[in-house]
Short mmCIF file of C-alpha atoms in Angstrom, two decimals:
data_model
loop_
_atom_site.label_atom_id
_atom_site.label_comp_id
_atom_site.label_asym_id
_atom_site.label_seq_id
_atom_site.Cartn_x
_atom_site.Cartn_y
_atom_site.Cartn_z
CA MET A 1 5.44 -6.02 -20.05
CA LYS A 2 5.57 -3.91 -23.15
CA ASN A 3 6.03 -0.28 -22.35
CA ILE A 4 2.48 1.05 -22.07
CA LEU A 5 3.45 4.21 -20.27
CA CYS A 6 4.69 6.10 -23.33
CA GLY A 7 3.05 9.26 -24.55
CA GLY A 8 0.04 11.00 -23.07
CA LEU A 9 1.60 12.91 -20.16
CA LEU A 10 1.38 16.19 -22.05
CA LEU A 11 -2.39 15.71 -22.41
CA LEU A 12 -2.92 15.34 -18.67
CA LEU A 13 -0.48 18.08 -17.79
CA CYS A 14 -2.27 20.49 -20.10
CA LEU A 15 -5.58 19.52 -18.51
CA ALA A 16 -4.06 20.46 -15.17
CA GLY A 17 -3.95 24.10 -16.27
CA PRO A 18 -1.32 26.84 -16.51
CA THR A 19 1.09 27.96 -13.86
CA ALA A 20 -0.54 29.81 -10.99
CA SER A 21 0.28 33.48 -11.13
CA GLY A 22 2.80 34.57 -8.56
CA ALA A 23 3.84 30.97 -7.75
CA ALA A 24 7.09 30.94 -5.79
CA GLY A 25 10.06 28.67 -6.39
CA PRO A 26 12.26 27.84 -9.36
CA SER A 27 10.86 26.94 -12.75
CA PHE A 28 10.46 23.20 -13.28
CA GLY A 29 9.53 20.76 -16.00
CA THR A 30 8.49 17.13 -16.43
CA VAL A 31 10.02 14.94 -19.14
CA THR A 32 7.17 13.76 -21.37
CA GLY A 33 8.87 11.20 -23.60
CA THR A 34 10.95 8.03 -23.28
CA LYS A 35 14.65 7.81 -24.12
CA VAL A 36 14.90 11.61 -24.28
CA ASN A 37 18.44 12.96 -24.60
CA LEU A 38 19.92 15.63 -22.37
CA ARG A 39 22.56 17.33 -24.54
CA ALA A 40 25.58 19.47 -23.81
CA GLU A 41 24.33 22.21 -26.17
CA PRO A 42 20.91 23.13 -27.64
CA SER A 43 21.40 21.07 -30.79
CA THR A 44 20.62 17.52 -31.92
CA SER A 45 24.24 17.21 -32.98
CA ALA A 46 25.60 18.03 -29.50
CA ALA A 47 27.03 15.38 -27.18
CA VAL A 48 24.53 13.41 -25.07
CA VAL A 49 25.00 14.01 -21.34
CA LEU A 50 22.44 11.41 -20.25
CA ARG A 51 19.19 9.84 -21.40
CA PHE A 52 15.89 10.21 -19.52
CA ASP A 53 13.59 7.21 -19.06
CA GLY A 54 10.57 9.53 -18.92
CA GLY A 55 8.53 11.26 -16.23
CA GLU A 56 11.52 12.84 -14.44
CA LEU A 57 11.21 16.21 -12.73
CA VAL A 58 13.93 18.73 -13.61
CA GLU A 59 14.70 22.36 -12.77
CA VAL A 60 14.58 24.72 -15.75
CA LEU A 61 17.52 27.11 -15.79
CA GLU A 62 17.27 28.77 -19.19
CA LYS A 63 15.20 28.86 -22.37
CA SER A 64 16.63 29.33 -25.86
CA GLY A 65 14.90 30.99 -28.77
CA LYS A 66 13.43 28.83 -31.52
CA LYS A 67 15.91 27.92 -34.19
CA LYS A 68 15.18 27.89 -37.89
CA GLY A 69 13.42 24.69 -38.84
CA GLU A 70 12.54 23.77 -35.23
CA GLN A 71 9.03 24.02 -33.80
CA HIS A 72 10.05 24.17 -30.14
CA PRO A 73 12.66 26.00 -28.05
CA TRP A 74 15.39 24.23 -26.09
CA TYR A 75 15.56 24.32 -22.28
CA ARG A 76 18.68 24.15 -20.14
CA VAL A 77 17.86 22.03 -17.12
CA THR A 78 19.44 20.31 -14.14
CA THR A 79 18.50 17.01 -12.57
CA GLY A 80 19.23 18.10 -9.00
CA ASP A 81 21.33 20.27 -6.71
CA ASP A 82 24.46 18.33 -7.64
CA GLY A 83 23.02 16.74 -10.76
CA GLU A 84 23.80 16.87 -14.45
CA LYS A 85 23.10 20.01 -16.47
CA GLY A 86 22.25 20.14 -20.15
CA TRP A 87 19.71 20.98 -22.83
CA ILE A 88 16.44 19.21 -23.64
CA TYR A 89 14.24 19.89 -26.67
CA GLY A 90 10.96 21.56 -25.69
CA GLN A 91 8.81 18.97 -27.45
CA PHE A 92 9.65 16.57 -24.63
CA LEU A 93 9.26 18.87 -21.63
CA ALA A 94 6.09 20.16 -19.92
CA VAL A 95 7.20 23.36 -18.19
CA ASP A 96 5.69 24.76 -14.99
CA VAL A 97 2.67 22.45 -15.08
CA VAL A 98 1.83 20.41 -11.98
CA PRO A 99 1.66 16.66 -12.76
CA PRO A 100 -1.03 14.66 -10.93
CA LYS A 101 0.60 12.27 -8.44
CA PHE A 102 -0.63 9.33 -6.38
CA ALA A 103 -0.20 9.52 -2.61
CA LEU A 104 -0.92 7.15 0.29
CA LEU A 105 -3.98 7.66 2.48
CA ALA A 106 -3.63 7.18 6.24
CA HIS A 107 -5.99 5.25 8.50
CA GLY A 108 -8.90 7.52 9.32
CA GLY A 109 -8.66 9.20 5.92
CA SER A 110 -7.53 12.58 7.25
CA ARG A 111 -3.87 12.58 6.12
CA VAL A 112 -2.09 11.90 2.84
CA LEU A 113 1.60 11.19 2.20
CA LEU A 114 3.34 11.71 -1.13
CA LEU A 115 6.14 9.12 -1.11
CA SER A 116 8.82 11.17 -2.80
CA GLY A 117 12.26 12.63 -2.22
CA GLY A 118 15.74 11.81 -3.43
CA GLU A 119 17.42 14.13 -5.92
CA SER A 120 14.21 15.98 -6.74
CA ARG A 121 13.15 16.57 -3.13
CA SER A 122 14.30 20.22 -2.97
CA LEU A 123 12.63 21.11 -6.25
CA MET A 124 9.44 19.28 -5.29
CA GLU A 125 9.29 21.06 -1.94
CA GLN A 126 9.91 24.52 -3.37
CA SER A 127 7.89 24.46 -6.56
CA VAL A 128 5.48 21.56 -6.96
CA VAL A 129 4.22 20.31 -3.61
CA PRO A 130 2.74 23.64 -2.37
CA ARG A 131 0.60 23.77 -5.50
CA TYR A 132 -1.21 20.52 -4.74
CA THR A 133 -4.50 21.81 -3.36
CA HIS A 134 -6.88 18.83 -3.73
CA CYS A 135 -6.96 15.06 -3.69
CA ILE A 136 -9.32 12.72 -5.52
CA SER A 137 -10.33 9.31 -4.19
CA SER A 138 -13.33 6.97 -4.52
CA GLY A 139 -15.37 9.54 -6.39
CA ARG A 140 -14.69 12.34 -3.95
CA ILE A 141 -12.68 15.56 -4.22
CA ARG A 142 -11.28 17.05 -1.04
CA PRO A 143 -9.05 20.10 -0.45
CA VAL A 144 -5.66 19.39 1.11
CA THR A 145 -3.11 21.48 2.96
CA PHE A 146 0.62 20.76 2.75
CA GLU A 147 2.16 20.46 6.20
CA ALA A 148 5.79 19.32 5.98
CA TYR A 149 8.36 16.95 4.59
CA ARG A 150 9.47 14.20 6.96
CA GLN A 151 12.22 11.62 6.93
CA PRO A 152 11.39 7.90 7.28
CA ASP A 153 11.72 6.34 10.72
CA PRO A 154 15.10 4.57 11.01
CA GLU A 155 13.25 1.45 12.20
CA TRP A 156 10.83 1.37 9.25
CA ASN A 157 10.52 -2.13 7.78
CA GLY A 158 10.18 -1.04 4.14
CA ARG A 159 6.47 -1.77 3.75
CA GLN A 160 4.47 1.09 2.23
CA THR A 161 1.02 0.58 3.71
CA SER A 162 -1.28 2.66 5.86
CA ARG A 163 -0.41 0.47 8.83
CA PHE A 164 3.10 1.94 8.74
CA PHE A 165 1.99 5.43 7.69
CA ASP A 166 3.74 7.13 10.62
CA ASP A 167 7.04 5.41 9.74
CA LEU A 168 7.11 6.48 6.10
CA GLY A 169 8.99 9.46 4.67
CA GLY A 170 7.63 11.97 2.19
CA PHE A 171 5.46 15.05 1.83
CA LEU A 172 2.62 15.15 4.36
CA PHE A 173 -0.78 16.72 3.63
CA ARG A 174 -3.88 17.23 5.79
CA VAL A 175 -7.25 16.39 4.19
CA GLU A 176 -9.86 19.12 4.66
CA GLY A 177 -13.65 18.94 4.39
CA GLY A 178 -14.15 15.40 5.67
CA ALA A 179 -12.22 12.14 5.79
CA LEU A 180 -11.76 9.89 2.76
CA PRO A 181 -12.58 6.15 2.70
CA PHE A 182 -10.07 3.40 1.91
CA LEU A 183 -10.21 1.43 -1.33
CA THR A 184 -8.99 -1.74 0.40
CA GLY A 185 -8.49 -2.65 4.07
CA ASP A 186 -5.15 -2.24 5.83
CA VAL A 187 -3.31 -1.58 2.56
CA GLY A 188 -5.22 1.68 2.42
CA GLY A 189 -5.58 3.30 -0.96
CA ASP A 190 -3.89 5.67 -3.33
CA VAL A 191 -5.41 9.12 -3.72
CA LEU A 192 -4.62 11.46 -6.61
CA LEU A 193 -3.04 14.79 -5.71
CA VAL A 194 -3.88 17.62 -8.15
CA ASP A 195 -3.74 21.40 -8.32
CA SER A 196 -6.76 23.72 -8.18
CA GLU A 197 -7.10 24.06 -11.96
CA TYR A 198 -7.29 20.29 -12.38
CA ALA A 199 -9.81 19.95 -9.54
CA ASP A 200 -12.00 22.72 -10.93
CA ALA A 201 -12.14 21.06 -14.36
CA ALA A 202 -12.91 17.57 -13.04
CA GLU A 203 -16.49 16.29 -13.05
CA ILE A 204 -16.96 13.14 -10.97
CA VAL A 205 -18.86 10.33 -12.72
CA PRO A 206 -20.85 8.33 -10.09
CA LEU A 207 -19.99 4.62 -10.32
CA GLU A 208 -21.25 1.19 -9.35
CA LYS A 209 -18.25 -1.10 -8.95
CA GLY A 210 -17.72 -4.78 -9.73
CA PRO A 211 -16.29 -7.16 -10.50
CA GLU A 212 -19.23 -8.78 -12.26
CA GLU A 213 -19.54 -11.06 -15.25
CA ALA A 214 -19.66 -9.17 -18.53
CA PRO A 215 -22.68 -9.79 -20.81
CA GLY A 216 -22.22 -12.22 -23.67
CA ASP A 217 -22.54 -9.55 -26.34
CA VAL A 218 -19.73 -7.54 -24.70
CA LYS A 219 -17.47 -10.61 -24.64
CA LYS A 220 -18.20 -11.30 -28.30
CA ARG A 221 -17.48 -7.68 -29.23
CA PHE A 222 -13.98 -7.77 -27.71
CA GLU A 223 -13.19 -11.20 -29.16
CA GLU A 224 -14.05 -9.84 -32.60
CA LEU A 225 -12.04 -6.66 -31.96
CA TYR A 226 -8.87 -8.55 -30.95
CA LYS A 227 -9.48 -11.67 -33.09
CA ARG A 228 -8.70 -14.06 -30.25
CA SER A 229 -10.65 -15.88 -27.51
CA LEU A 230 -11.13 -14.53 -24.01
CA LYS A 231 -10.21 -16.46 -20.87
CA GLU A 232 -12.20 -14.03 -18.73
CA ILE A 233 -13.84 -10.61 -18.94
CA VAL A 234 -15.43 -8.74 -16.05
CA GLY A 235 -17.05 -5.38 -15.59
CA ILE A 236 -15.13 -3.51 -12.91
CA ALA A 237 -17.13 -0.25 -12.95
CA ARG A 238 -20.13 1.33 -14.64
CA GLY A 239 -21.77 4.72 -14.48
CA THR A 240 -24.89 4.90 -12.34
CA ASP A 241 -26.48 7.58 -14.50
CA SER A 242 -24.43 7.39 -17.71
CA GLU A 243 -23.64 4.83 -20.41
CA VAL A 244 -20.04 4.40 -19.35
CA ALA A 245 -18.40 1.14 -18.28
CA VAL A 246 -14.90 -0.19 -17.59
CA TYR A 247 -13.94 -3.81 -18.31
CA ALA A 248 -10.86 -5.86 -17.44
CA MET A 249 -10.08 -8.98 -19.47
CA GLU A 250 -7.48 -11.60 -20.23
CA PHE A 251 -7.21 -13.32 -23.59
CA THR A 252 -6.02 -16.87 -24.22
CA LEU A 253 -2.42 -17.35 -25.32
CA LYS A 254 -1.67 -16.79 -28.98
CA GLY A 255 1.67 -18.41 -29.70
CA ASP A 256 3.77 -17.29 -26.72
CA LYS A 257 1.96 -13.97 -26.39
CA ALA A 258 -0.30 -13.29 -23.41
CA LEU A 259 -2.60 -10.28 -23.45
CA GLY A 260 -4.52 -8.42 -20.78
CA VAL A 261 -6.72 -5.43 -21.56
CA VAL A 262 -8.58 -2.72 -19.65
CA ALA A 263 -11.27 -1.01 -21.74
CA LEU A 264 -13.44 2.05 -21.30
CA VAL A 265 -16.78 1.92 -23.15
CA THR A 266 -18.59 5.23 -23.71
CA PRO A 267 -21.32 6.47 -26.06
CA ARG A 268 -18.51 8.03 -28.12
CA GLY A 269 -16.59 4.79 -28.56
CA THR A 270 -14.52 2.02 -26.98
CA PHE A 271 -10.98 2.81 -25.80
CA CYS A 272 -8.47 0.14 -24.79
CA LEU A 273 -5.27 -0.08 -22.76
CA ASP A 274 -3.27 -3.20 -23.68
CA PHE A 275 -0.98 -5.13 -21.33
CA PRO A 276 0.85 -7.40 -23.82
CA ALA A 277 3.62 -9.75 -22.74
CA THR A 278 5.56 -12.88 -23.58
CA TYR A 279 4.33 -15.63 -21.26
CA ASP A 280 7.15 -16.93 -19.02
CA GLU A 281 5.07 -18.43 -16.18
CA GLN A 282 6.60 -16.04 -13.65
CA SER A 283 6.82 -12.35 -14.52
CA THR A 284 4.40 -11.74 -17.37
CA TRP A 285 2.63 -9.09 -15.35
CA ASN A 286 3.31 -9.39 -11.61
CA VAL A 287 6.14 -11.62 -10.47
CA ASP A 288 4.57 -11.92 -7.01
CA ASP A 289 1.35 -13.28 -8.56
CA GLY A 290 3.08 -15.96 -10.61
CA GLY A 291 2.68 -14.07 -13.88
CA GLU A 292 -1.10 -13.91 -13.91
CA PHE A 293 -3.21 -10.96 -15.03
CA PHE A 294 -6.25 -11.56 -12.78
CA PRO A 295 -8.89 -9.21 -14.29
CA ARG A 296 -10.86 -9.33 -11.04
CA SER A 297 -7.99 -7.75 -9.13
CA TYR A 298 -8.34 -4.43 -11.00
CA VAL A 299 -10.36 -1.64 -9.39
CA VAL A 300 -11.46 1.75 -10.67
CA GLY A 301 -11.07 4.32 -7.91
CA SER A 302 -12.55 7.43 -9.58
CA LEU A 303 -13.81 8.22 -13.06
CA LEU A 304 -13.63 11.85 -14.14
CA LYS A 305 -15.08 13.63 -17.11
CA LYS A 306 -12.99 16.56 -18.33
CA GLY A 307 -14.76 18.32 -21.18
CA GLU A 308 -15.57 15.61 -23.72
CA SER A 309 -12.82 13.30 -22.49
CA TYR A 310 -12.44 10.83 -19.62
CA VAL A 311 -9.75 10.10 -17.04
CA PHE A 312 -9.84 7.38 -14.38
CA THR A 313 -7.67 5.89 -11.67
CA LEU A 314 -6.91 2.18 -12.03
CA HIS A 315 -5.66 0.21 -9.02
CA ARG A 316 -4.42 -3.34 -8.48
CA GLN A 317 -3.43 -5.17 -5.32
CA ALA A 318 -1.14 -8.15 -5.79
CA ALA A 319 0.55 -10.38 -3.23
CA GLU A 320 3.42 -7.97 -2.56
CA SER A 321 2.58 -4.79 -4.46
CA TYR A 322 -0.12 -2.17 -4.86
CA THR A 323 -0.05 -0.33 -8.19
CA SER A 324 -2.02 2.66 -9.44
CA HIS A 325 -2.25 4.20 -12.90
CA LEU A 326 -3.88 7.40 -14.08
CA VAL A 327 -5.51 6.42 -17.37
CA ALA A 328 -6.70 8.88 -20.02
CA VAL A 329 -8.37 8.80 -23.43
CA GLU A 330 -6.00 10.04 -26.10
CA GLY A 331 -5.86 9.48 -29.85
CA GLY A 332 -8.62 6.86 -29.90
CA LYS A 333 -7.12 4.70 -27.13
CA LEU A 334 -6.30 4.67 -23.44
CA VAL A 335 -2.86 5.71 -22.25
CA ALA A 336 -1.18 5.55 -18.85
CA PRO A 337 1.06 8.62 -19.01
CA LEU A 338 4.68 8.73 -17.91
CA GLY A 339 5.18 9.81 -14.33
CA SER A 340 1.55 9.23 -13.38
CA SER A 341 1.89 5.69 -11.98
CA SER A 342 2.69 4.47 -8.49
CA SER A 343 3.85 1.14 -7.10
CA ARG A 344 4.06 0.40 -3.38
CA TYR A 345 5.70 -2.54 -1.61
CA ILE A 346 3.08 -4.19 0.64
CA ALA A 347 4.49 -7.70 1.27
CA PRO A 348 3.13 -9.28 4.46
CA GLU A 349 5.49 -9.41 7.41
#
């Protein structure tokens, strides 16, 4: 699948708000671009230490002054306690802003687990995790309280579902103010962890959810927009008291190119997120689904209005995986920002 997760993280991070005053822990940053170089010195001519894929969390050690001809400062960062150190240009780093993250909801809806750790565990635990104060799921916002980090059970079978919630490792939160419902059965659902600034700015848009057949005029509109025929288009969500709708669709092959699209239609315009791919009959989109897009398998969890813009959570259950994207309107289209997606392994036993 063509890389659709480029750009856009800075938009969502800025929406999350500034650093809370008096926040404890080291300064941190999130890499906001793809193929971003970490350099030995604060200069584009310096040796490259490593290259970031995008969305990584780093500890910020030092900030340089702006150099002549450059619009941003450089930051000296490290990738972990024993990780690489180097300089990254400030254009590609969101500093001290809490990125929204998907977490797994337990049976009963009263606990949430952020499946995270590895090299960034210490930095997450000190600086980021305590600042998650709310979670968003199925059109509801609930406060959360961070409890502890826990290691996975040595006998855990590798499946990341609510059935095995007590076996999984990660950052554990308690849901306050009432339990949250699942999106889908035993697999549970992904909730979005955010800080207080993000939660305060989010206005929930009430939804009726599909899938349901899209009207003929809607199908015609998208066929004209993309200049190719549709195999299927379904409405997966629409506002109950607003003229907002979300559609998922799959177009017929054009040459060897397959195309799936998720679109948000609002009174201010139509915004699309493309899933283009070369058709290979196996791994066009999901290898465990035989390379099919399946528009009806996409679900909108929550739709939020933030000022004049929209953000929504997009979920998909396949045979062996459960994926979630945070999707935002930016620059006349939809983007799924770096670092905002989640994929869980849910293969049956």
